[in-house]
Amino acid sequence: KAGVTQTPRYLIKTRGQQVTLSCSPISGHRSVSWYQQTPGQGLQFLFEYFSETQRNKGNFPGRFSGRQFSNSRSEMNVSTLELGDSALYLCASSRGLLNEQFFGPGTRLTVL
Amino acid sequence: GENVEQHPSTLSVQEGDSAVIKCTYSDSASNYFPWYKQELGKRPQLIIDIRSNVGEKKDQRIAVTLNKTAKHFSLHITETQPEDSAVYFCAASVPLMKTSYDKVIFGPGTSLSVIP
């Protein structure tokens, strides 16, 4: 069974630009969550999608948005990038949120 | 509120000794508590989880205990080995008010080093 995949693996952007990250969950998993990981901050919850609906979101500004498609693939978008957005962005899929989450390899975003 | 605290932030133990990581959570409605291990340069992976209807769960050298009254839970690793060296994250589910949906909030992590 293929694992969670994320593209691209690395991104370099400049302040003010926008970026779109993609996540393909494990086949059969309908829940996709997104996390921001920075040194010392651990895993900060961004949002969770289930069957194309955002069910929950964390405490991030509106510049961070996402969506999920009918095949459960998910994208997250960050607009008007700031230096502080530099981080590893991880997505995780599961059958339901209160079950084991399987993480992707992450997208390393660097904002210059 | 939704907050998960984790201590210590770093922990060094000698190979063969035990390691204990403690977490506290703030939402009394939390009912799912997973632990994830992240080795350097790799993705987090679930190592054990516990639900609020049990007080303890064990899987070989790893055990987790839950005290719902005090709102804290702990990870215990016995007979530590160098390959246990990693960052460990505790987490707790936080229900979204007036819905049956939850989110999982992670603690800041504990960097465990097992010295051979």
mmCIF file with all atom_site columns, N, CA and C in Angstrom, chain A residues 4 35 37 40-43 45 48 55-59 88 90 97-101 103-105, chain B residues 2 31-32 36 38 43-46 49 51 89 93-96 101-108:
data_model
loop_
_atom_site.group_PDB
_atom_site.id
_atom_site.type_symbol
_atom_site.label_atom_id
_atom_site.label_alt_id
_atom_site.label_comp_id
_atom_site.label_asym_id
_atom_site.label_entity_id
_atom_site.label_seq_id
_atom_site.pdbx_PDB_ins_code
_atom_site.Cartn_x
_atom_site.Cartn_y
_atom_site.Cartn_z
_atom_site.occupancy
_atom_site.B_iso_or_equiv
_atom_site.pdbx_formal_charge
_atom_site.auth_seq_id
_atom_site.auth_comp_id
_atom_site.auth_asym_id
_atom_site.auth_atom_id
_atom_site.pdbx_PDB_model_num
ATOM 1   N N  . VAL A 1 4   ? 1.651   8.069  2.313  1.00 0.00 ? 4   VAL A N  1
ATOM 2   C CA . VAL A 1 4   ? 1.252   9.449  2.049  1.00 0.00 ? 4   VAL A CA 1
ATOM 3   C C  . VAL A 1 4   ? 2.375   10.141 1.276  1.00 0.00 ? 4   VAL A C  1
ATOM 4   N N  . TYR A 1 35  ? -0.088  20.069 9.228  1.00 0.00 ? 35  TYR A N  1
ATOM 5   C CA . TYR A 1 35  ? 0.632   20.576 10.384 1.00 0.00 ? 35  TYR A CA 1
ATOM 6   C C  . TYR A 1 35  ? 1.825   21.401 9.917  1.00 0.00 ? 35  TYR A C  1
ATOM 7   N N  . GLN A 1 37  ? 5.582   22.380 11.152 1.00 0.00 ? 37  GLN A N  1
ATOM 8   C CA . GLN A 1 37  ? 6.600   21.983 12.127 1.00 0.00 ? 37  GLN A CA 1
ATOM 9   C C  . GLN A 1 37  ? 7.780   22.932 12.051 1.00 0.00 ? 37  GLN A C  1
ATOM 10  N N  . GLY A 1 40  ? 11.424  23.713 17.992 1.00 0.00 ? 40  GLY A N  1
ATOM 11  C CA . GLY A 1 40  ? 10.980  24.251 19.263 1.00 0.00 ? 40  GLY A CA 1
ATOM 12  C C  . GLY A 1 40  ? 9.481   24.451 19.377 1.00 0.00 ? 40  GLY A C  1
ATOM 13  N N  . GLN A 1 41  ? 8.769   24.396 18.279 1.00 0.00 ? 41  GLN A N  1
ATOM 14  C CA . GLN A 1 41  ? 7.311   24.596 18.299 1.00 0.00 ? 41  GLN A CA 1
ATOM 15  C C  . GLN A 1 41  ? 6.548   23.307 18.082 1.00 0.00 ? 41  GLN A C  1
ATOM 16  N N  . GLY A 1 42  ? 7.238   22.267 17.774 1.00 0.00 ? 42  GLY A N  1
ATOM 17  C CA . GLY A 1 42  ? 6.544   21.004 17.581 1.00 0.00 ? 42  GLY A CA 1
ATOM 18  C C  . GLY A 1 42  ? 5.671   21.016 16.339 1.00 0.00 ? 42  GLY A C  1
ATOM 19  N N  . LEU A 1 43  ? 4.553   20.332 16.443 1.00 0.00 ? 43  LEU A N  1
ATOM 20  C CA . LEU A 1 43  ? 3.623   20.201 15.328 1.00 0.00 ? 43  LEU A CA 1
ATOM 21  C C  . LEU A 1 43  ? 2.404   21.062 15.610 1.00 0.00 ? 43  LEU A C  1
ATOM 22  N N  . PHE A 1 45  ? -1.173  22.396 14.548 1.00 0.00 ? 45  PHE A N  1
ATOM 23  C CA . PHE A 1 45  ? -2.297  21.977 13.717 1.00 0.00 ? 45  PHE A CA 1
ATOM 24  C C  . PHE A 1 45  ? -2.788  23.143 12.870 1.00 0.00 ? 45  PHE A C  1
ATOM 25  N N  . GLU A 1 48  ? -8.036  20.273 9.226  1.00 0.00 ? 48  GLU A N  1
ATOM 26  C CA . GLU A 1 48  ? -8.340  18.896 8.885  1.00 0.00 ? 48  GLU A CA 1
ATOM 27  C C  . GLU A 1 48  ? -9.505  18.866 7.912  1.00 0.00 ? 48  GLU A C  1
ATOM 28  N N  . ARG A 1 55  ? -13.288 20.294 8.637  1.00 0.00 ? 55  ARG A N  1
ATOM 29  C CA . ARG A 1 55  ? -14.018 20.028 9.869  1.00 0.00 ? 55  ARG A CA 1
ATOM 30  C C  . ARG A 1 55  ? -13.459 20.801 11.055 1.00 0.00 ? 55  ARG A C  1
ATOM 31  N N  . ASN A 1 56  ? -12.205 21.184 10.953 1.00 0.00 ? 56  ASN A N  1
ATOM 32  C CA . ASN A 1 56  ? -11.579 21.813 12.094 1.00 0.00 ? 56  ASN A CA 1
ATOM 33  C C  . ASN A 1 56  ? -10.381 22.619 11.619 1.00 0.00 ? 56  ASN A C  1
ATOM 34  N N  . LYS A 1 57  ? -10.067 23.650 12.352 1.00 0.00 ? 57  LYS A N  1
ATOM 35  C CA . LYS A 1 57  ? -8.892  24.425 11.983 1.00 0.00 ? 57  LYS A CA 1
ATOM 36  C C  . LYS A 1 57  ? -8.183  24.929 13.219 1.00 0.00 ? 57  LYS A C  1
ATOM 37  N N  . GLY A 1 58  ? -6.902  25.192 13.045 1.00 0.00 ? 58  GLY A N  1
ATOM 38  C CA . GLY A 1 58  ? -6.080  25.687 14.133 1.00 0.00 ? 58  GLY A CA 1
ATOM 39  C C  . GLY A 1 58  ? -6.047  27.195 14.146 1.00 0.00 ? 58  GLY A C  1
ATOM 40  N N  . ASN A 1 59  ? -5.121  27.729 14.945 1.00 0.00 ? 59  ASN A N  1
ATOM 41  C CA . ASN A 1 59  ? -5.050  29.171 15.138 1.00 0.00 ? 59  ASN A CA 1
ATOM 42  C C  . ASN A 1 59  ? -4.041  29.817 14.206 1.00 0.00 ? 59  ASN A C  1
ATOM 43  N N  . LEU A 1 88  ? 8.621   23.198 7.973  1.00 0.00 ? 88  LEU A N  1
ATOM 44  C CA . LEU A 1 88  ? 8.288   21.928 7.322  1.00 0.00 ? 88  LEU A CA 1
ATOM 45  C C  . LEU A 1 88  ? 6.774   21.756 7.443  1.00 0.00 ? 88  LEU A C  1
ATOM 46  N N  . LEU A 1 90  ? 3.733   19.309 7.088  1.00 0.00 ? 90  LEU A N  1
ATOM 47  C CA . LEU A 1 90  ? 3.423   17.888 7.055  1.00 0.00 ? 90  LEU A CA 1
ATOM 48  C C  . LEU A 1 90  ? 1.928   17.675 6.876  1.00 0.00 ? 90  LEU A C  1
ATOM 49  N N  . LEU A 1 97  ? -10.010 10.986 12.450 1.00 0.00 ? 97  LEU A N  1
ATOM 50  C CA . LEU A 1 97  ? -8.986  11.717 13.188 1.00 0.00 ? 97  LEU A CA 1
ATOM 51  C C  . LEU A 1 97  ? -8.583  11.017 14.490 1.00 0.00 ? 97  LEU A C  1
ATOM 52  N N  . LEU A 1 98  ? -9.458  10.287 15.110 1.00 0.00 ? 98  LEU A N  1
ATOM 53  C CA . LEU A 1 98  ? -9.106  9.613  16.356 1.00 0.00 ? 98  LEU A CA 1
ATOM 54  C C  . LEU A 1 98  ? -8.575  8.207  16.082 1.00 0.00 ? 98  LEU A C  1
ATOM 55  N N  . ASN A 1 99  ? -7.811  8.126  15.017 1.00 0.00 ? 99  ASN A N  1
ATOM 56  C CA . ASN A 1 99  ? -7.119  6.903  14.657 1.00 0.00 ? 99  ASN A CA 1
ATOM 57  C C  . ASN A 1 99  ? -5.706  7.261  14.261 1.00 0.00 ? 99  ASN A C  1
ATOM 58  N N  . GLU A 1 100 ? -4.880  6.262  14.065 1.00 0.00 ? 100 GLU A N  1
ATOM 59  C CA . GLU A 1 100 ? -3.488  6.512  13.711 1.00 0.00 ? 100 GLU A CA 1
ATOM 60  C C  . GLU A 1 100 ? -3.405  7.406  12.488 1.00 0.00 ? 100 GLU A C  1
ATOM 61  N N  . GLN A 1 101 ? -2.596  8.427  12.607 1.00 0.00 ? 101 GLN A N  1
ATOM 62  C CA . GLN A 1 101 ? -2.331  9.305  11.473 1.00 0.00 ? 101 GLN A CA 1
ATOM 63  C C  . GLN A 1 101 ? -1.026  8.874  10.824 1.00 0.00 ? 101 GLN A C  1
ATOM 64  N N  . PHE A 1 103 ? 1.861   10.065 8.411  1.00 0.00 ? 103 PHE A N  1
ATOM 65  C CA . PHE A 1 103 ? 2.419   11.318 7.921  1.00 0.00 ? 103 PHE A CA 1
ATOM 66  C C  . PHE A 1 103 ? 3.134   11.147 6.590  1.00 0.00 ? 103 PHE A C  1
ATOM 67  N N  . GLY A 1 104 ? 3.084   12.215 5.812  1.00 0.00 ? 104 GLY A N  1
ATOM 68  C CA . GLY A 1 104 ? 3.879   12.282 4.606  1.00 0.00 ? 104 GLY A CA 1
ATOM 69  C C  . GLY A 1 104 ? 5.289   12.749 4.937  1.00 0.00 ? 104 GLY A C  1
ATOM 70  N N  . PRO A 1 105 ? 6.161   12.821 3.940  1.00 0.00 ? 105 PRO A N  1
ATOM 71  C CA . PRO A 1 105 ? 7.549   13.232 4.176  1.00 0.00 ? 105 PRO A CA 1
ATOM 72  C C  . PRO A 1 105 ? 7.708   14.724 4.420  1.00 0.00 ? 105 PRO A C  1
ATOM 73  N N  . GLU B 2 2   ? -7.144  24.764 24.708 1.00 0.00 ? 2   GLU B N  1
ATOM 74  C CA . GLU B 2 2   ? -6.508  23.636 24.060 1.00 0.00 ? 2   GLU B CA 1
ATOM 75  C C  . GLU B 2 2   ? -5.012  23.796 24.151 1.00 0.00 ? 2   GLU B C  1
ATOM 76  N N  . ASN B 2 31  ? -10.224 12.690 24.787 1.00 0.00 ? 31  ASN B N  1
ATOM 77  C CA . ASN B 2 31  ? -10.410 11.263 25.052 1.00 0.00 ? 31  ASN B CA 1
ATOM 78  C C  . ASN B 2 31  ? -9.508  10.357 24.226 1.00 0.00 ? 31  ASN B C  1
ATOM 79  N N  . TYR B 2 32  ? -8.560  10.944 23.494 1.00 0.00 ? 32  TYR B N  1
ATOM 80  C CA . TYR B 2 32  ? -7.644  10.132 22.689 1.00 0.00 ? 32  TYR B CA 1
ATOM 81  C C  . TYR B 2 32  ? -6.252  10.735 22.818 1.00 0.00 ? 32  TYR B C  1
ATOM 82  N N  . TYR B 2 36  ? 3.788   9.912  19.248 1.00 0.00 ? 36  TYR B N  1
ATOM 83  C CA . TYR B 2 36  ? 4.485   9.752  17.984 1.00 0.00 ? 36  TYR B CA 1
ATOM 84  C C  . TYR B 2 36  ? 5.991   9.887  18.210 1.00 0.00 ? 36  TYR B C  1
ATOM 85  N N  . GLN B 2 38  ? 9.582   10.665 16.182 1.00 0.00 ? 38  GLN B N  1
ATOM 86  C CA . GLN B 2 38  ? 10.146  11.204 14.953 1.00 0.00 ? 38  GLN B CA 1
ATOM 87  C C  . GLN B 2 38  ? 11.669  11.104 15.013 1.00 0.00 ? 38  GLN B C  1
ATOM 88  N N  . ARG B 2 43  ? 9.686   11.170 9.113  1.00 0.00 ? 43  ARG B N  1
ATOM 89  C CA . ARG B 2 43  ? 8.345   11.623 9.454  1.00 0.00 ? 43  ARG B CA 1
ATOM 90  C C  . ARG B 2 43  ? 7.901   11.036 10.793 1.00 0.00 ? 43  ARG B C  1
ATOM 91  N N  . PRO B 2 44  ? 7.006   11.698 11.513 1.00 0.00 ? 44  PRO B N  1
ATOM 92  C CA . PRO B 2 44  ? 6.499   11.128 12.775 1.00 0.00 ? 44  PRO B CA 1
ATOM 93  C C  . PRO B 2 44  ? 5.736   9.826  12.519 1.00 0.00 ? 44  PRO B C  1
ATOM 94  N N  . GLN B 2 45  ? 5.885   8.893  13.471 1.00 0.00 ? 45  GLN B N  1
ATOM 95  C CA . GLN B 2 45  ? 5.176   7.631  13.381 1.00 0.00 ? 45  GLN B CA 1
ATOM 96  C C  . GLN B 2 45  ? 4.561   7.301  14.728 1.00 0.00 ? 45  GLN B C  1
ATOM 97  N N  . LEU B 2 46  ? 3.345   6.786  14.694 1.00 0.00 ? 46  LEU B N  1
ATOM 98  C CA . LEU B 2 46  ? 2.659   6.409  15.928 1.00 0.00 ? 46  LEU B CA 1
ATOM 99  C C  . LEU B 2 46  ? 3.371   5.235  16.588 1.00 0.00 ? 46  LEU B C  1
ATOM 100 N N  . ASP B 2 49  ? -0.978  4.462  21.498 1.00 0.00 ? 49  ASP B N  1
ATOM 101 C CA . ASP B 2 49  ? -2.033  5.421  21.828 1.00 0.00 ? 49  ASP B CA 1
ATOM 102 C C  . ASP B 2 49  ? -2.921  4.836  22.916 1.00 0.00 ? 49  ASP B C  1
ATOM 103 N N  . ARG B 2 51  ? -6.882  5.450  24.927 1.00 0.00 ? 51  ARG B N  1
ATOM 104 C CA . ARG B 2 51  ? -8.163  6.148  24.972 1.00 0.00 ? 51  ARG B CA 1
ATOM 105 C C  . ARG B 2 51  ? -8.596  6.295  26.409 1.00 0.00 ? 51  ARG B C  1
ATOM 106 N N  . PHE B 2 89  ? 6.590   12.982 20.574 1.00 0.00 ? 89  PHE B N  1
ATOM 107 C CA . PHE B 2 89  ? 5.501   13.935 20.709 1.00 0.00 ? 89  PHE B CA 1
ATOM 108 C C  . PHE B 2 89  ? 4.305   13.257 21.352 1.00 0.00 ? 89  PHE B C  1
ATOM 109 N N  . SER B 2 93  ? -6.638  14.676 21.845 1.00 0.00 ? 93  SER B N  1
ATOM 110 C CA . SER B 2 93  ? -7.752  15.122 21.008 1.00 0.00 ? 93  SER B CA 1
ATOM 111 C C  . SER B 2 93  ? -8.466  16.264 21.709 1.00 0.00 ? 93  SER B C  1
ATOM 112 N N  . VAL B 2 94  ? -8.933  17.208 20.924 1.00 0.00 ? 94  VAL B N  1
ATOM 113 C CA . VAL B 2 94  ? -9.690  18.343 21.454 1.00 0.00 ? 94  VAL B CA 1
ATOM 114 C C  . VAL B 2 94  ? -10.976 18.431 20.656 1.00 0.00 ? 94  VAL B C  1
ATOM 115 N N  . PRO B 2 95  ? -12.112 18.217 21.294 1.00 0.00 ? 95  PRO B N  1
ATOM 116 C CA . PRO B 2 95  ? -13.351 18.250 20.529 1.00 0.00 ? 95  PRO B CA 1
ATOM 117 C C  . PRO B 2 95  ? -13.740 19.675 20.149 1.00 0.00 ? 95  PRO B C  1
ATOM 118 N N  . LEU B 2 96  ? -14.319 19.790 18.960 1.00 0.00 ? 96  LEU B N  1
ATOM 119 C CA . LEU B 2 96  ? -14.843 21.074 18.514 1.00 0.00 ? 96  LEU B CA 1
ATOM 120 C C  . LEU B 2 96  ? -16.229 21.220 19.110 1.00 0.00 ? 96  LEU B C  1
ATOM 121 N N  . TYR B 2 101 ? -16.725 16.487 16.054 1.00 0.00 ? 101 TYR B N  1
ATOM 122 C CA . TYR B 2 101 ? -15.416 16.501 15.430 1.00 0.00 ? 101 TYR B CA 1
ATOM 123 C C  . TYR B 2 101 ? -14.338 16.818 16.450 1.00 0.00 ? 101 TYR B C  1
ATOM 124 N N  . ASP B 2 102 ? -13.175 16.307 16.221 1.00 0.00 ? 102 ASP B N  1
ATOM 125 C CA . ASP B 2 102 ? -12.040 16.582 17.086 1.00 0.00 ? 102 ASP B CA 1
ATOM 126 C C  . ASP B 2 102 ? -10.862 17.068 16.252 1.00 0.00 ? 102 ASP B C  1
ATOM 127 N N  . LYS B 2 103 ? -9.917  17.673 16.917 1.00 0.00 ? 103 LYS B N  1
ATOM 128 C CA . LYS B 2 103 ? -8.608  17.874 16.320 1.00 0.00 ? 103 LYS B CA 1
ATOM 129 C C  . LYS B 2 103 ? -7.593  17.313 17.290 1.00 0.00 ? 103 LYS B C  1
ATOM 130 N N  . VAL B 2 104 ? -6.432  17.026 16.789 1.00 0.00 ? 104 VAL B N  1
ATOM 131 C CA . VAL B 2 104 ? -5.376  16.457 17.612 1.00 0.00 ? 104 VAL B CA 1
ATOM 132 C C  . VAL B 2 104 ? -4.305  17.517 17.812 1.00 0.00 ? 104 VAL B C  1
ATOM 133 N N  . ILE B 2 105 ? -4.076  17.865 19.060 1.00 0.00 ? 105 ILE B N  1
ATOM 134 C CA . ILE B 2 105 ? -3.091  18.893 19.409 1.00 0.00 ? 105 ILE B CA 1
ATOM 135 C C  . ILE B 2 105 ? -1.852  18.214 19.958 1.00 0.00 ? 105 ILE B C  1
ATOM 136 N N  . PHE B 2 106 ? -0.703  18.580 19.416 1.00 0.00 ? 106 PHE B N  1
ATOM 137 C CA . PHE B 2 106 ? 0.546   17.959 19.807 1.00 0.00 ? 106 PHE B CA 1
ATOM 138 C C  . PHE B 2 106 ? 1.280   18.790 20.862 1.00 0.00 ? 106 PHE B C  1
ATOM 139 N N  . GLY B 2 107 ? 1.994   18.106 21.711 1.00 0.00 ? 107 GLY B N  1
ATOM 140 C CA . GLY B 2 107 ? 2.909   18.776 22.618 1.00 0.00 ? 107 GLY B CA 1
ATOM 141 C C  . GLY B 2 107 ? 4.152   19.232 21.858 1.00 0.00 ? 107 GLY B C  1
ATOM 142 N N  . PRO B 2 108 ? 5.027   20.001 22.496 1.00 0.00 ? 108 PRO B N  1
ATOM 143 C CA . PRO B 2 108 ? 6.202   20.552 21.816 1.00 0.00 ? 108 PRO B CA 1
ATOM 144 C C  . PRO B 2 108 ? 7.310   19.548 21.546 1.00 0.00 ? 108 PRO B C  1
#
